Amino acid sequence: MFESRTIENDMEWLRQVSEEVDFNKDNLDEMISVLDSYCLTHGVFAMAAVQLGFNKRVIYLKNTDLSKVEDDIWNEKTIIINPVVKLREGLTTYWEACASCLDNTGLVLRPYKLKIEYYDLDGKKHQKTFTGFPATVFSHEFDHLNGVLHMDKALELKVMNKDERREFRKNHDYEIISKTGNFEELGKEYAKNYKN
């Protein structure tokens, strides 16, 4: 059974920038098998390969459906390899948690809309647009590929276990601030006016 790398023991590992997948050399089958096994047995939205010991630019999306937040076994199993973000628009907030960051829950600003390019398991290139909560989930994992944790971006941090977090989110839900506009500018303005 694989466990997630955590800030308690593996901060240096989590801070590295993941390498691009080489479809001719890398063993994707093993990596995806480990990601699949972990996601099926843990209540996570998604995982980046680096969190499970693979320094590669791979994201496994388990659940990007906010209505299924309580459903730990739901698994959409979308594999995203070597993603590149092409566009970020709008602004949202969510109290994010992370398997690698223990009980640290942070209020994080994310774009409402993302356009990306990526490869599938067969090496075929795709373009995809995420809007709303799926953009938040993807953004969180994309940061992992660049050695960035949600704690680094949080406007506010709280320490909560899983049960406390679920209860807290009932009154502090995912929020759409704006569906359009420059993400960076909107985020700076929101952060400037945010009061803990």
XYZ file of N, CA, C and O in Angstrom:
784
model
N 0.838 -1.196 0.000
C 0.000 0.000 0.000
C 0.874 1.248 0.000
O 1.712 1.413 0.869
N 0.690 2.101 -0.977
C 1.429 3.350 -1.073
C 0.754 4.422 -0.231
O -0.465 4.509 -0.188
N 1.547 5.232 0.431
C 1.030 6.385 1.158
C 1.594 7.650 0.533
O 2.685 7.648 -0.032
N 0.849 8.710 0.684
C 1.263 9.986 0.121
C 2.495 10.520 0.832
O 2.652 10.367 2.042
N 3.392 11.141 0.060
C 4.496 11.887 0.649
C 3.898 13.081 1.381
O 2.950 13.689 0.897
N 4.449 13.430 2.550
C 3.868 14.521 3.335
C 4.912 15.566 3.719
O 6.113 15.306 3.694
N 4.404 16.732 4.113
C 5.284 17.826 4.532
C 6.053 17.473 5.798
O 7.091 18.061 6.076
N 5.561 16.502 6.555
C 6.235 16.100 7.791
C 7.579 15.436 7.506
O 8.568 15.701 8.190
N 7.624 14.588 6.471
C 8.836 13.822 6.187
C 9.458 14.081 4.823
O 10.610 13.700 4.592
N 8.721 14.689 3.914
C 9.171 14.734 2.510
C 9.077 16.128 1.880
O 8.808 16.257 0.691
N 9.293 17.167 2.665
C 9.142 18.523 2.142
C 10.052 18.771 0.935
O 9.618 19.334 -0.072
N 11.291 18.348 1.016
C 12.218 18.571 -0.100
C 11.726 17.882 -1.372
O 11.783 18.448 -2.473
N 11.224 16.667 -1.232
C 10.691 15.930 -2.390
C 9.498 16.664 -3.003
O 9.396 16.829 -4.212
N 8.593 17.125 -2.163
C 7.384 17.803 -2.644
C 7.681 19.155 -3.282
O 6.882 19.651 -4.070
N 8.818 19.738 -2.964
C 9.175 21.053 -3.489
C 9.852 20.999 -4.861
O 10.102 22.029 -5.477
N 10.120 19.828 -5.374
C 10.795 19.744 -6.670
C 9.823 19.973 -7.831
O 8.618 19.799 -7.693
N 10.372 20.394 -8.954
C 9.598 20.532 -10.184
C 9.622 19.188 -10.896
O 10.699 18.636 -11.176
N 8.449 18.640 -11.163
C 8.367 17.318 -11.792
C 8.840 17.361 -13.241
O 8.684 18.363 -13.936
N 9.402 16.244 -13.676
C 9.928 16.116 -15.038
C 8.831 15.683 -16.003
O 7.898 14.970 -15.621
N 8.963 16.087 -17.246
C 8.008 15.646 -18.268
C 8.108 14.137 -18.479
O 9.188 13.557 -18.391
N 6.977 13.537 -18.787
C 6.939 12.111 -19.107
C 7.567 11.899 -20.479
O 7.286 12.627 -21.432
N 8.430 10.904 -20.562
C 8.990 10.453 -21.833
C 8.257 9.160 -22.186
O 8.453 8.132 -21.546
N 7.401 9.234 -23.194
C 6.563 8.078 -23.532
C 7.381 6.873 -23.998
O 6.901 5.748 -23.973
N 8.613 7.096 -24.422
C 9.462 5.997 -24.884
C 10.239 5.326 -23.755
O 10.699 4.204 -23.910
N 10.371 6.014 -22.619
C 11.221 5.474 -21.558
C 10.499 5.210 -20.239
O 10.859 4.302 -19.499
N 9.507 6.036 -19.918
C 8.886 5.946 -18.591
C 7.844 4.832 -18.519
O 7.116 4.584 -19.469
N 7.795 4.176 -17.347
C 6.840 3.095 -17.104
C 5.532 3.691 -16.577
O 5.315 3.792 -15.372
N 4.677 4.087 -17.494
C 3.400 4.695 -17.105
C 2.461 3.692 -16.454
O 1.672 4.055 -15.580
N 2.540 2.430 -16.851
C 1.640 1.418 -16.289
C 1.792 1.318 -14.775
O 0.803 1.301 -14.038
N 3.035 1.274 -14.311
C 3.286 1.179 -12.871
C 2.779 2.438 -12.158
O 2.111 2.362 -11.129
N 3.090 3.589 -12.718
C 2.691 4.861 -12.114
C 1.172 4.968 -11.994
O 0.644 5.314 -10.935
N 0.463 4.658 -13.073
C -0.995 4.761 -13.067
C -1.606 3.725 -12.139
O -2.601 3.984 -11.463
N -1.006 2.553 -12.063
C -1.490 1.515 -11.151
C -1.415 1.992 -9.699
O -2.355 1.792 -8.918
N -0.317 2.641 -9.338
C -0.153 3.154 -7.972
C -1.146 4.292 -7.713
O -1.806 4.330 -6.668
N -1.270 5.218 -8.665
C -2.219 6.320 -8.522
C -3.652 5.795 -8.398
O -4.427 6.254 -7.545
N -3.998 4.831 -9.222
C -5.334 4.250 -9.211
C -5.623 3.583 -7.867
O -6.671 3.807 -7.257
N -4.687 2.796 -7.402
C -4.852 2.096 -6.133
C -5.019 3.083 -4.983
O -5.897 2.914 -4.127
N -4.203 4.123 -4.978
C -4.283 5.109 -3.896
C -5.631 5.830 -3.929
O -6.308 5.972 -2.901
N -6.011 6.310 -5.112
C -7.250 7.089 -5.225
C -8.490 6.259 -4.903
O -9.467 6.782 -4.362
N -8.455 4.983 -5.210
C -9.597 4.119 -4.918
C -9.763 3.857 -3.427
O -10.852 3.514 -2.973
N -8.687 4.016 -2.659
C -8.743 3.686 -1.235
C -8.641 4.908 -0.327
O -8.581 4.761 0.896
N -8.611 6.111 -0.921
C -8.511 7.335 -0.121
C -9.516 8.375 -0.623
O -9.780 8.462 -1.819
N -10.028 9.167 0.295
C -10.987 10.203 -0.063
C -10.304 11.470 -0.544
O -10.192 12.440 0.207
N -9.819 11.457 -1.773
C -9.148 12.616 -2.371
C -9.899 13.030 -3.638
O -10.613 12.230 -4.234
N -9.708 14.285 -4.052
C -10.266 14.736 -5.331
C -9.370 14.309 -6.484
O -9.835 14.007 -7.579
N -8.060 14.310 -6.233
C -7.091 14.027 -7.294
C -5.726 13.812 -6.653
O -5.541 14.067 -5.454
N -4.761 13.376 -7.461
C -3.386 13.229 -6.979
C -2.421 13.552 -8.115
O -2.665 13.203 -9.271
N -1.334 14.195 -7.746
C -0.219 14.367 -8.669
C 0.763 13.224 -8.417
O 0.937 12.793 -7.267
N 1.383 12.734 -9.460
C 2.289 11.585 -9.327
C 3.396 11.839 -8.307
O 3.807 10.927 -7.584
N 3.872 13.067 -8.216
C 4.957 13.390 -7.286
C 4.560 13.104 -5.840
O 5.404 12.745 -5.016
N 3.287 13.204 -5.523
C 2.826 12.942 -4.162
C 2.983 11.477 -3.769
O 3.009 11.156 -2.586
N 3.064 10.603 -4.778
C 3.200 9.170 -4.498
C 4.562 8.638 -4.912
O 4.749 7.432 -5.088
N 5.535 9.545 -5.075
C 6.911 9.109 -5.287
C 7.386 9.055 -6.720
O 8.477 8.552 -6.988
N 6.587 9.554 -7.656
C 6.993 9.575 -9.065
C 7.208 11.024 -9.503
O 6.259 11.795 -9.575
N 8.438 11.380 -9.800
C 8.769 12.757 -10.157
C 8.450 13.012 -11.631
O 9.332 13.293 -12.445
N 7.174 12.886 -11.975
C 6.746 13.036 -13.367
C 5.500 13.916 -13.436
O 4.699 13.962 -12.508
N 5.314 14.573 -14.572
C 4.201 15.505 -14.748
C 2.927 14.736 -15.142
O 2.506 14.742 -16.303
N 2.352 14.090 -14.148
C 1.131 13.297 -14.327
C 0.138 13.682 -13.230
O 0.501 13.753 -12.055
N -1.100 13.915 -13.644
C -2.185 14.216 -12.711
C -3.289 13.180 -12.909
O -3.665 12.865 -14.031
N -3.783 12.679 -11.801
C -4.890 11.721 -11.792
C -6.084 12.427 -11.163
O -6.060 12.770 -9.982
N -7.125 12.675 -11.948
C -8.335 13.298 -11.431
C -9.316 12.210 -11.017
O -9.767 11.423 -11.842
N -9.646 12.182 -9.740
C -10.599 11.198 -9.234
C -12.018 11.773 -9.209
O -12.965 11.130 -9.632
N -12.158 12.996 -8.672
C -13.488 13.585 -8.525
C -13.416 15.095 -8.689
O -12.866 15.784 -7.841
N -13.984 15.588 -9.765
C -14.068 17.037 -9.966
C -15.519 17.513 -9.868
O -15.831 18.620 -10.270
N -16.380 16.673 -9.311
C -17.799 16.980 -9.169
C -18.096 17.338 -7.716
O -18.079 16.480 -6.835
N -18.340 18.618 -7.467
C -18.556 19.089 -6.099
C -19.766 18.434 -5.443
O -19.796 18.269 -4.224
N -20.733 17.995 -6.236
C -21.911 17.350 -5.656
C -21.577 15.957 -5.111
O -22.350 15.378 -4.358
N -20.413 15.427 -5.493
C -20.002 14.110 -5.007
C -18.879 14.217 -3.963
O -18.123 13.279 -3.755
N -18.807 15.374 -3.302
C -17.720 15.605 -2.347
C -17.727 14.592 -1.198
O -16.686 14.253 -0.651
N -18.881 14.068 -0.852
C -18.980 13.090 0.232
C -18.787 11.646 -0.254
O -18.730 10.721 0.543
N -18.703 11.458 -1.551
C -18.634 10.110 -2.130
C -17.177 9.719 -2.372
O -16.606 9.976 -3.417
N -16.566 9.081 -1.375
C -15.145 8.737 -1.454
C -14.832 7.688 -2.517
O -13.681 7.549 -2.937
N -15.841 6.917 -2.962
C -15.539 5.845 -3.920
C -15.768 6.263 -5.374
O -15.376 5.556 -6.297
N -16.415 7.412 -5.598
C -16.617 7.894 -6.971
C -15.260 8.129 -7.616
O -14.364 8.727 -7.040
N -15.070 7.637 -8.853
C -13.769 7.771 -9.513
C -13.955 7.991 -11.010
O -14.301 7.070 -11.740
N -13.703 9.222 -11.467
C -13.811 9.496 -12.904
C -12.556 9.079 -13.662
O -12.585 8.943 -14.875
N -11.445 8.905 -12.964
C -10.182 8.395 -13.515
C -9.786 9.062 -14.836
O -9.727 8.439 -15.884
N -9.508 10.340 -14.742
C -8.981 11.077 -15.886
C -7.475 11.254 -15.684
O -7.050 11.778 -14.650
N -6.691 10.800 -16.648
C -5.236 10.892 -16.569
C -4.753 12.030 -17.466
O -5.062 12.063 -18.661
N -4.010 12.946 -16.890
C -3.494 14.106 -17.617
C -1.975 14.085 -17.540
O -1.402 14.106 -16.445
N -1.327 14.037 -18.715
C 0.131 13.907 -18.779
C 0.737 15.145 -19.439
O 0.243 15.620 -20.464
N 1.807 15.645 -18.839
C 2.543 16.819 -19.339
C 1.619 18.000 -19.656
O 1.667 18.579 -20.748
N 0.782 18.406 -18.698
C -0.150 19.500 -18.979
C 0.545 20.855 -19.089
O 1.554 21.110 -18.429
N -0.023 21.699 -19.942
C 0.423 23.086 -20.094
C -0.823 23.967 -20.007
O -1.799 23.731 -20.717
N -0.785 24.950 -19.133
C -1.926 25.871 -18.984
C -1.806 26.974 -20.025
O -0.780 27.646 -20.122
N -2.858 27.165 -20.799
C -2.878 28.159 -21.867
C -3.667 29.413 -21.509
O -3.444 30.466 -22.085
N -4.635 29.288 -20.581
C -5.486 30.425 -20.238
C -6.029 30.256 -18.833
O -6.401 29.149 -18.436
N -6.060 31.361 -18.070
C -6.676 31.368 -16.745
C -7.537 32.624 -16.637
O -7.037 33.733 -16.803
N -8.842 32.432 -16.341
C -9.778 33.548 -16.246
C -10.668 33.399 -15.025
O -10.939 32.294 -14.567
N -11.167 34.547 -14.557
C -12.123 34.533 -13.464
C -11.460 34.243 -12.129
O -10.237 34.119 -12.029
N -12.285 34.111 -11.095
C -11.754 33.920 -9.744
C -12.745 33.143 -8.885
O -13.953 33.411 -8.901
N -12.222 32.192 -8.124
C -13.008 31.410 -7.171
C -12.226 31.261 -5.872
O -11.014 31.477 -5.840
N -12.939 30.852 -4.817
C -12.273 30.508 -3.562
C -12.794 29.154 -3.078
O -13.938 28.781 -3.341
N -11.928 28.448 -2.371
C -12.321 27.177 -1.751
C -11.351 26.868 -0.619
O -10.161 27.173 -0.705
N -11.881 26.258 0.433
C -11.035 25.816 1.543
C -10.437 24.462 1.172
O -11.077 23.430 1.305
N -9.219 24.498 0.666
C -8.555 23.301 0.139
C -7.785 22.548 1.218
O -7.241 23.142 2.145
N -7.742 21.253 1.018
C -6.922 20.377 1.848
C -6.076 19.531 0.910
O -6.226 19.606 -0.307
N -5.189 18.734 1.475
C -4.256 17.974 0.645
C -3.729 16.781 1.418
O -3.367 16.910 2.593
N -3.661 15.644 0.750
C -3.124 14.432 1.385
C -1.677 14.627 1.831
O -1.231 14.001 2.791
N -0.952 15.502 1.156
C 0.456 15.736 1.495
C 0.655 16.773 2.594
O 1.740 16.888 3.143
N -0.392 17.532 2.889
C -0.254 18.659 3.824
C -0.946 18.419 5.160
O -1.281 19.373 5.880
N -1.202 17.145 5.468
C -1.773 16.748 6.750
C -3.094 17.475 6.999
O -3.949 17.472 6.133
N -3.290 18.094 8.154
C -4.577 18.702 8.483
C -4.635 20.197 8.160
O -5.545 20.894 8.609
N -3.700 20.690 7.382
C -3.688 22.103 7.004
C -4.710 22.370 5.906
O -4.609 21.844 4.806
N -5.689 23.194 6.223
C -6.752 23.562 5.289
C -6.641 25.055 5.028
O -6.572 25.843 5.970
N -6.599 25.433 3.742
C -6.380 26.835 3.427
C -7.380 27.394 2.440
O -7.831 26.692 1.528
N -7.720 28.659 2.614
C -8.582 29.358 1.669
C -7.715 29.821 0.505
O -6.838 30.670 0.666
N -7.967 29.243 -0.678
C -7.104 29.466 -1.839
C -7.897 30.077 -2.989
O -9.037 29.694 -3.243
N -7.268 31.024 -3.664
C -7.840 31.636 -4.862
C -7.437 30.816 -6.077
O -6.257 30.478 -6.229
N -8.409 30.524 -6.933
C -8.142 29.768 -8.162
C -8.923 30.400 -9.313
O -9.946 31.059 -9.102
N -8.476 30.170 -10.550
C -9.245 30.671 -11.693
C -10.558 29.918 -11.844
O -10.647 28.733 -11.507
N -11.574 30.610 -12.369
C -12.851 29.956 -12.671
C -12.742 29.119 -13.946
O -13.362 28.069 -14.068
N -11.921 29.596 -14.891
C -11.808 28.920 -16.182
C -10.341 28.695 -16.527
O -9.513 29.585 -16.373
N -10.064 27.495 -17.002
C -8.711 27.109 -17.422
C -8.776 26.434 -18.780
O -9.663 25.613 -19.017
N -7.833 26.755 -19.646
C -7.662 25.989 -20.876
C -6.281 25.356 -20.818
O -5.296 26.030 -20.514
N -6.231 24.045 -21.090
C -4.955 23.346 -21.028
C -4.732 22.500 -22.281
O -5.677 22.178 -23.012
N -3.482 22.168 -22.505
C -3.082 21.130 -23.457
C -2.414 20.033 -22.651
O -1.708 20.316 -21.678
N -2.658 18.792 -23.042
C -2.063 17.663 -22.322
C -2.055 16.435 -23.230
O -2.602 16.449 -24.341
N -1.440 15.368 -22.741
C -1.388 14.094 -23.466
C -2.124 13.038 -22.667
O -2.161 13.082 -21.434
N -2.715 12.074 -23.398
C -3.351 10.937 -22.735
C -2.347 9.788 -22.629
O -1.177 9.923 -23.006
N -2.801 8.648 -22.134
C -1.910 7.503 -21.920
C -1.316 6.949 -23.211
O -0.276 6.299 -23.196
N -1.980 7.204 -24.341
C -1.483 6.734 -25.637
C -0.567 7.747 -26.311
O -0.147 7.546 -27.450
N -0.287 8.855 -25.626
C 0.585 9.875 -26.196
C -0.115 10.808 -27.162
O 0.530 11.565 -27.880
N -1.446 10.786 -27.160
C -2.218 11.648 -28.046
C -2.464 12.994 -27.357
O -2.866 13.042 -26.196
N -2.252 14.083 -28.102
C -2.405 15.428 -27.556
C -3.869 15.861 -27.563
O -4.598 15.592 -28.520
N -4.268 16.545 -26.483
C -5.640 17.027 -26.347
C -5.640 18.468 -25.846
O -4.677 18.922 -25.240
N -6.763 19.132 -26.051
C -7.037 20.418 -25.428
C -8.286 20.254 -24.588
O -9.197 19.514 -24.965
N -8.316 20.906 -23.440
C -9.473 20.763 -22.549
C -9.692 22.085 -21.822
O -8.741 22.790 -21.498
N -10.965 22.386 -21.573
C -11.326 23.553 -20.781
C -12.006 23.082 -19.500
O -12.932 22.277 -19.541
N -11.522 23.573 -18.375
C -12.152 23.320 -17.080
C -12.822 24.605 -16.624
O -12.220 25.684 -16.708
N -14.053 24.504 -16.126
C -14.702 25.660 -15.525
C -15.235 25.274 -14.153
O -15.607 24.115 -13.923
N -15.264 26.241 -13.256
C -15.800 25.999 -11.930
C -14.897 25.108 -11.097
O -13.671 25.184 -11.160
N -15.526 24.237 -10.301
C -14.780 23.415 -9.353
C -13.717 22.536 -10.013
O -12.623 22.384 -9.464
N -13.961 21.945 -11.195
C -12.900 21.174 -11.845
C -11.624 21.995 -12.087
O -10.513 21.461 -12.019
N -11.773 23.298 -12.350
C -10.594 24.158 -12.529
C -9.813 24.277 -11.230
O -8.571 24.328 -11.231
N -10.522 24.295 -10.102
C -9.862 24.344 -8.797
C -9.077 23.062 -8.536
O -7.915 23.098 -8.127
N -9.719 21.923 -8.781
C -9.053 20.632 -8.555
C -7.805 20.513 -9.428
O -6.725 20.159 -8.949
N -7.952 20.819 -10.711
C -6.803 20.733 -11.609
C -5.687 21.683 -11.156
O -4.516 21.300 -11.122
N -6.034 22.918 -10.817
C -5.029 23.913 -10.424
C -4.224 23.463 -9.209
O -3.005 23.654 -9.154
N -4.915 22.868 -8.244
C -4.237 22.357 -7.041
C -3.181 21.324 -7.426
O -2.035 21.386 -6.967
N -3.557 20.385 -8.280
C -2.616 19.330 -8.682
C -1.516 19.870 -9.590
O -0.359 19.451 -9.498
N -1.858 20.796 -10.465
C -0.860 21.399 -11.351
C 0.222 22.089 -10.534
O 1.410 22.016 -10.864
N -0.174 22.743 -9.447
C 0.818 23.362 -8.562
C 1.796 22.329 -8.017
O 3.000 22.597 -7.901
N 1.294 21.147 -7.659
C 2.182 20.087 -7.158
C 3.286 19.767 -8.166
O 4.427 19.491 -7.777
N 2.965 19.800 -9.445
C 3.970 19.492 -10.471
C 5.094 20.520 -10.480
O 6.184 20.259 -10.996
N 4.835 21.685 -9.913
C 5.826 22.756 -9.864
C 6.360 22.995 -8.456
O 6.973 24.033 -8.183
N 6.119 22.045 -7.559
C 6.650 22.143 -6.200
C 5.940 23.148 -5.314
O 6.494 23.592 -4.303
N 4.713 23.499 -5.678
C 3.945 24.495 -4.920
C 2.810 23.794 -4.168
O 2.099 22.963 -4.746
N 2.642 24.132 -2.896
C 1.575 23.567 -2.071
C 0.462 24.591 -1.875
O 0.709 25.802 -1.914
N -0.751 24.100 -1.620
C -1.870 25.030 -1.421
C -1.616 25.949 -0.234
O -2.070 27.090 -0.207
N -0.851 25.475 0.735
C -0.509 26.277 1.908
C 0.269 27.538 1.523
O 0.161 28.564 2.185
N 1.050 27.451 0.461
C 1.854 28.592 0.010
C 0.976 29.736 -0.484
O 1.382 30.897 -0.441
N -0.197 29.400 -1.008
C -1.077 30.388 -1.640
C -2.255 30.787 -0.763
O -3.009 31.683 -1.131
N -2.442 30.119 0.349
C -3.640 30.318 1.168
C -3.702 31.727 1.760
O -2.711 32.237 2.286
N -4.879 32.329 1.679
C -5.120 33.617 2.326
C -5.252 33.440 3.831
O -4.986 34.355 4.604
N -5.664 32.235 4.217
C -5.842 31.911 5.629
C -5.690 30.404 5.788
O -6.122 29.642 4.926
N -5.066 29.970 6.873
C -4.873 28.548 7.156
C -5.552 28.167 8.461
O -5.504 28.918 9.435
N -6.167 26.997 8.451
C -6.750 26.424 9.660
C -6.302 24.965 9.745
O -6.085 24.324 8.716
N -6.178 24.458 10.948
C -5.854 23.042 11.145
C -7.148 22.314 11.498
O -7.779 22.610 12.515
N -7.544 21.380 10.604
C -8.792 20.638 10.792
C -8.615 19.216 10.290
O -8.043 19.016 9.216
N -9.133 18.253 11.022
C -9.134 16.892 10.505
C -10.255 16.751 9.471
O -11.019 17.693 9.239
N -10.365 15.590 8.880
C -11.328 15.393 7.789
C -12.767 15.674 8.211
O -13.517 16.339 7.498
N -13.166 15.184 9.372
C -14.536 15.398 9.847
C -14.805 16.872 10.132
O -15.861 17.401 9.781
N -13.846 17.525 10.776
C -13.989 18.958 11.057
C -14.076 19.762 9.761
O -14.863 20.700 9.650
N -13.278 19.375 8.783
C -13.265 20.065 7.491
C -14.609 19.909 6.771
O -15.139 20.867 6.220
N -15.159 18.718 6.776
C -16.463 18.492 6.134
C -17.542 19.355 6.787
O -18.388 19.932 6.109
N -17.518 19.432 8.094
C -18.495 20.254 8.814
C -18.280 21.745 8.497
O -19.231 22.481 8.247
N -17.035 22.170 8.492
C -16.692 23.575 8.211
C -17.131 23.985 6.807
O -17.656 25.076 6.599
N -16.945 23.089 5.844
C -17.286 23.414 4.452
C -18.791 23.558 4.225
O -19.208 24.149 3.235
N -19.600 23.056 5.136
C -21.050 23.230 4.997
C -21.425 24.703 5.024
O -22.412 25.113 4.420
N -20.656 25.499 5.746
C -20.908 26.941 5.841
C -19.854 27.776 5.116
O -19.909 29.006 5.153
N -18.890 27.116 4.523
C -17.808 27.801 3.800
C -17.570 27.048 2.490
O -16.553 26.393 2.308
N -18.531 27.165 1.595
C -18.545 26.373 0.366
C -17.653 26.987 -0.720
O -17.147 28.105 -0.580
N -17.502 26.263 -1.787
C -16.846 26.765 -2.996
C -17.575 28.033 -3.438
O -18.802 28.064 -3.487
N -16.825 29.093 -3.750
C -17.447 30.364 -4.117
C -16.886 30.900 -5.428
O -15.662 30.954 -5.618
N -17.784 31.281 -6.314
C -17.384 31.916 -7.571
C -17.426 33.431 -7.359
O -18.481 33.994 -7.082
N -16.271 34.069 -7.473
C -16.174 35.517 -7.332
C -16.459 36.181 -8.677
O -17.191 37.155 -8.768
N -15.844 35.629 -9.745
C -16.041 36.168 -11.096
C -15.792 35.062 -12.118
O -14.858 34.279 -11.961
N -16.619 35.015 -13.155
C -16.441 34.022 -14.215
C -15.551 34.542 -15.341
O -15.121 33.767 -16.195
N -15.301 35.838 -15.360
C -14.480 36.437 -16.421
C -13.432 37.352 -15.801
O -13.461 37.642 -14.609
N -12.520 37.810 -16.642
C -11.502 38.748 -16.192
C -10.172 38.072 -15.949
O -10.066 36.848 -15.850
N -9.142 38.871 -15.854
C -7.775 38.396 -15.655
C -7.617 37.811 -14.251
O -7.806 38.520 -13.252
N -7.273 36.541 -14.175
C -7.163 35.855 -12.891
C -6.171 36.537 -11.962
O -6.444 36.747 -10.775
N -4.994 36.885 -12.474
C -3.956 37.488 -11.636
C -4.432 38.802 -11.029
O -4.273 39.053 -9.829
N -5.024 39.665 -11.853
C -5.487 40.970 -11.369
C -6.628 40.820 -10.366
O -6.656 41.489 -9.329
N -7.575 39.944 -10.690
C -8.692 39.708 -9.773
C -8.198 39.161 -8.436
O -8.678 39.566 -7.370
N -7.248 38.240 -8.501
C -6.711 37.642 -7.286
C -5.987 38.645 -6.407
O -6.135 38.645 -5.178
N -5.199 39.524 -7.016
C -4.480 40.557 -6.247
C -5.463 41.486 -5.542
O -5.269 41.843 -4.376
N -6.497 41.878 -6.254
C -7.497 42.783 -5.679
C -8.245 42.105 -4.525
O -8.467 42.702 -3.468
N -8.633 40.847 -4.723
C -9.351 40.112 -3.684
C -8.471 39.937 -2.447
O -8.918 40.163 -1.321
N -7.215 39.541 -2.662
C -6.290 39.318 -1.536
C -6.048 40.606 -0.759
O -5.955 40.594 0.475
N -5.964 41.719 -1.458
C -5.729 43.021 -0.834
C -6.873 43.387 0.116
O -6.654 43.970 1.172
N -8.087 43.012 -0.276
C -9.264 43.373 0.510
C -9.708 42.288 1.502
O -10.653 42.496 2.253
N -9.021 41.138 1.486
C -9.441 40.023 2.336
C -9.063 40.290 3.795
O -7.964 40.696 4.101
N -10.004 40.033 4.674
C -9.766 40.175 6.107
C -9.962 38.813 6.755
O -10.992 38.188 6.604
N -8.959 38.369 7.501
C -9.060 37.072 8.193
C -10.184 37.107 9.209
O -10.424 38.056 9.866
